[in-house]
CSV table of C-alpha atoms in Angstrom, one decimal:
chain,number,residue,atom,x,y,z
A,1,MET,CA,15.9,-10.8,-10.2
A,2,LYS,CA,17.4,-7.3,-9.9
A,3,ARG,CA,15.2,-4.4,-11.2
A,4,LEU,CA,16.4,-1.0,-12.1
A,5,PRO,CA,14.4,1.6,-10.2
A,6,GLY,CA,11.9,3.4,-12.4
A,7,LEU,CA,13.0,1.5,-15.6
A,8,SER,CA,9.6,0.1,-16.1
A,9,LEU,CA,8.0,3.5,-15.7
A,10,ILE,CA,10.4,5.0,-18.2
A,11,LEU,CA,9.8,2.2,-20.7
A,12,THR,CA,6.1,2.4,-20.4
A,13,VAL,CA,6.0,6.1,-20.8
A,14,THR,CA,8.3,5.8,-23.8
A,15,TYR,CA,6.0,3.2,-25.4
A,16,LEU,CA,2.9,5.3,-24.7
A,17,LEU,CA,4.4,8.4,-26.2
A,18,SER,CA,5.7,6.7,-29.3
A,19,SER,CA,2.4,4.9,-29.9
A,20,CYS,CA,0.3,8.2,-29.7
A,21,VAL,CA,2.2,10.1,-32.5
A,22,ASN,CA,0.8,9.9,-36.0
A,23,ASP,CA,2.7,11.1,-39.1
A,24,ALA,CA,0.5,14.1,-39.8
A,25,SER,CA,1.0,15.7,-36.4
A,26,GLU,CA,4.5,14.6,-35.7
A,27,LYS,CA,6.3,17.9,-36.7
A,28,HIS,CA,3.6,20.1,-35.0
A,29,GLN,CA,3.7,18.0,-31.8
A,30,GLU,CA,7.5,18.0,-31.8
A,31,LYS,CA,7.5,21.8,-31.9
A,32,GLU,CA,4.9,22.0,-29.1
A,33,GLN,CA,6.8,19.6,-26.9
A,34,THR,CA,10.0,21.4,-27.3
A,35,GLU,CA,8.5,24.7,-26.3
A,36,ILE,CA,6.7,23.4,-23.1
A,37,VAL,CA,9.5,21.3,-21.6
A,38,PRO,CA,10.7,23.3,-18.6
A,39,ASP,CA,14.4,24.0,-18.1
A,40,THR,CA,15.1,21.7,-15.1
A,41,THR,CA,17.6,19.1,-14.1
A,42,THR,CA,14.9,16.5,-14.7
A,43,HIS,CA,15.3,16.9,-18.4
A,44,TYR,CA,18.6,16.0,-20.1
A,45,PRO,CA,19.3,18.7,-22.7
A,46,GLN,CA,20.5,16.4,-25.4
A,47,GLU,CA,17.5,14.1,-25.2
A,48,ILE,CA,15.8,13.9,-28.6
A,49,HIS,CA,13.4,11.0,-28.1
A,50,LEU,CA,11.4,12.0,-24.9
A,51,ALA,CA,9.5,15.1,-24.1
A,52,ASN,CA,6.8,16.1,-21.6
A,53,ILE,CA,8.3,14.1,-18.9
A,54,LYS,CA,6.6,14.7,-15.6
A,55,GLN,CA,8.5,14.2,-12.3
A,56,LEU,CA,6.1,12.5,-9.9
A,57,THR,CA,8.2,12.5,-6.7
A,58,ASN,CA,10.5,15.0,-5.1
A,59,GLY,CA,12.7,14.2,-2.1
A,60,GLY,CA,13.5,11.0,-0.3
A,61,ASP,CA,14.4,7.7,-1.9
A,62,ASN,CA,11.7,6.6,-4.4
A,63,ALA,CA,11.9,3.5,-6.5
A,64,GLU,CA,10.1,0.6,-8.2
A,65,ALA,CA,7.1,2.5,-9.6
A,66,TYR,CA,4.5,0.5,-11.6
A,67,PHE,CA,1.3,1.5,-13.3
A,68,SER,CA,-2.2,0.3,-12.4
A,69,PHE,CA,-3.9,-1.9,-15.0
A,70,ASP,CA,-6.0,1.1,-16.1
A,71,ASP,CA,-2.9,3.4,-16.1
A,72,SER,CA,-4.5,6.0,-13.7
A,73,MET,CA,-2.4,5.2,-10.6
A,74,ILE,CA,1.1,4.2,-9.7
A,75,THR,CA,2.4,2.2,-6.8
A,76,PHE,CA,6.0,2.6,-5.6
A,77,GLN,CA,8.3,2.2,-2.6
A,78,ALA,CA,9.7,5.2,-0.9
A,79,LYS,CA,11.6,6.3,2.1
A,80,VAL,CA,10.6,9.9,2.7
A,81,PRO,CA,10.9,11.1,6.4
A,82,ALA,CA,8.5,13.9,5.7
A,83,TRP,CA,5.8,11.3,4.9
A,84,GLY,CA,6.5,9.5,8.2
A,85,SER,CA,8.5,6.5,6.8
A,86,LYS,CA,11.7,5.4,8.6
A,87,CYS,CA,12.5,2.8,5.9
A,88,ASP,CA,11.1,1.8,2.5
A,89,GLN,CA,7.3,1.7,2.5
A,90,ILE,CA,4.7,1.1,-0.2
A,91,TYR,CA,2.5,4.0,-1.5
A,92,TYR,CA,0.0,4.5,-4.3
A,93,PHE,CA,-1.1,7.7,-6.0
A,94,PRO,CA,-3.6,8.6,-8.6
A,95,PHE,CA,-1.1,10.6,-10.7
A,96,THR,CA,-3.7,11.6,-13.4
A,97,ASP,CA,-5.7,13.5,-10.8
A,98,GLY,CA,-3.1,14.7,-8.4
A,99,ASP,CA,0.3,16.2,-7.8
A,100,MET,CA,2.6,14.8,-5.1
A,101,LYS,CA,4.1,18.3,-4.7
A,102,THR,CA,0.8,19.3,-3.0
A,103,GLN,CA,-0.7,15.9,-2.0
A,104,MET,CA,0.9,13.1,0.0
A,105,PRO,CA,0.4,9.6,-1.5
A,106,LYS,CA,-1.5,7.0,0.4
A,107,MET,CA,0.8,4.6,2.4
A,108,LEU,CA,-0.4,1.0,1.9
A,109,SER,CA,2.2,-0.8,4.1
A,110,GLU,CA,1.2,0.6,7.4
A,111,ASN,CA,4.8,1.6,8.3
A,112,LEU,CA,5.5,-1.9,9.5
A,113,GLY,CA,8.9,-3.4,8.6
A,114,ARG,CA,10.7,-2.7,5.4
A,115,THR,CA,8.9,-3.2,2.1
A,116,THR,CA,9.7,-3.5,-1.6
A,117,CYS,CA,8.3,-4.2,-5.1
A,118,SER,CA,4.7,-3.4,-5.1
A,119,TYR,CA,2.4,-4.3,-8.1
A,120,PHE,CA,-1.2,-3.7,-8.8
A,121,MET,CA,-3.5,-6.7,-9.0
A,122,PRO,CA,-6.1,-6.9,-11.8
A,123,GLY,CA,-9.0,-4.7,-11.0
A,124,ASP,CA,-6.8,-2.1,-9.4
A,125,THR,CA,-8.4,-2.5,-6.0
A,126,SER,CA,-5.4,-4.2,-4.4
A,127,VAL,CA,-1.6,-4.2,-4.4
A,128,LEU,CA,0.9,-7.0,-3.9
A,129,TYR,CA,4.2,-6.2,-2.1
A,130,ALA,CA,6.9,-7.7,0.0
A,131,SER,CA,7.5,-6.8,3.6
A,132,THR,CA,9.6,-7.8,6.6
A,133,ARG,CA,6.7,-7.1,8.9
A,134,SER,CA,6.4,-10.8,10.0
A,135,GLY,CA,9.9,-10.6,11.5
A,136,SER,CA,9.5,-7.3,13.2
A,137,ASP,CA,7.3,-4.1,13.0
A,138,SER,CA,10.6,-2.1,13.1
A,139,CYS,CA,12.9,-1.3,10.2
A,140,PRO,CA,15.6,-3.9,9.9
A,141,PRO,CA,19.2,-2.8,10.1
A,142,GLU,CA,20.6,-1.4,6.8
A,143,PRO,CA,23.7,-3.0,5.3
A,144,GLU,CA,27.0,-1.2,5.4
A,145,LYS,CA,27.6,1.4,2.6
A,146,ARG,CA,29.9,0.4,-0.2
A,147,THR,CA,33.2,2.2,-0.4
A,148,ASP,CA,32.4,3.3,-3.9
A,149,GLY,CA,29.1,4.8,-2.8
A,150,LYS,CA,27.0,2.5,-5.0
A,151,TYR,CA,23.6,1.3,-3.7
A,152,VAL,CA,23.4,-1.9,-1.6
A,153,TRP,CA,20.1,-3.8,-1.6
A,154,PRO,CA,19.7,-5.9,1.6
A,155,VAL,CA,18.3,-9.4,1.2
A,156,TYR,CA,16.3,-10.1,4.4
A,157,ALA,CA,15.0,-13.6,5.1
A,158,ASP,CA,11.9,-12.0,6.7
A,159,PHE,CA,10.6,-10.8,3.4
A,160,ASP,CA,7.1,-12.3,2.7
A,161,ILE,CA,4.6,-11.4,0.0
A,162,TYR,CA,1.3,-9.8,0.9
A,163,VAL,CA,-1.7,-8.3,-0.8
A,164,ALA,CA,-3.3,-5.2,0.6
A,165,ASN,CA,-6.4,-3.2,-0.4
A,166,LEU,CA,-6.1,0.5,-1.2
A,167,LYS,CA,-6.9,1.3,2.4
A,168,GLY,CA,-3.7,-0.4,3.4
A,169,GLU,CA,-5.3,-3.4,5.0
A,170,VAL,CA,-3.5,-6.7,4.4
A,171,ILE,CA,-6.1,-9.0,2.9
A,172,ASP,CA,-3.9,-12.0,2.0
A,173,THR,CA,-0.5,-13.5,2.7
A,174,LEU,CA,0.7,-15.2,-0.5
A,175,ILE,CA,4.1,-16.4,0.4
A,176,SER,CA,5.5,-16.6,4.0
A,177,GLY,CA,8.2,-18.4,5.9
A,178,PRO,CA,12.0,-18.2,6.0
A,179,GLY,CA,13.7,-17.0,2.8
A,180,TYR,CA,13.9,-14.0,0.6
A,181,ASP,CA,10.3,-13.8,-0.8
A,182,ALA,CA,10.2,-10.5,-2.6
A,183,GLU,CA,10.3,-8.7,-6.0
A,184,ALA,CA,7.1,-10.3,-7.2
A,185,THR,CA,5.6,-9.3,-10.6
A,186,VAL,CA,2.0,-10.1,-11.6
A,187,SER,CA,1.1,-11.7,-14.9
A,188,PRO,CA,-1.0,-9.6,-17.3
A,189,ASN,CA,-4.2,-11.6,-16.5
A,190,GLY,CA,-3.3,-11.8,-12.8
A,191,ASP,CA,-3.4,-15.6,-12.4
A,192,LYS,CA,0.4,-16.0,-11.8
A,193,ILE,CA,3.2,-14.2,-10.0
A,194,VAL,CA,6.9,-14.6,-10.4
A,195,PHE,CA,9.3,-13.7,-7.6
């Protein structure tokens, strides 16, 4: 299953924003939102449906961001040399209390192998993600770039699915062995995963 980076974050924010508006305050709220949206490249000038968009990351390659069950944190994969990652690693951040411009998110994947597709487990005390750490602690070689410049996602047979606590300690290996075991998503009540 191929996911578009950040699509679930955008869709969730869109849903939350649209469900919070009532008819009585819609015109007032629209005026307020228009006035406080900063003039940056983050905001598309012709956008009429979204406002008050908050850019969470800045710099590096950041993708696959998902909310915690209580909507107070996000988990995501990132390759940001300033954060010490040489290839995609898993991070989490309490975005309601902090700002990644001044605070570094917590790395959960211990900088071992390449990682992808993290997802909070029910209770928000652990995160599921895929990693190549069982094959090697080092970053695997990246695929050759496409001639048209489009992104290439490598499919490594060493990807296995792990669960780590918020300290970054692996507490369970859910799927291991040869094969591309990655891109897991947790069911709403946490009793199933699809990958």
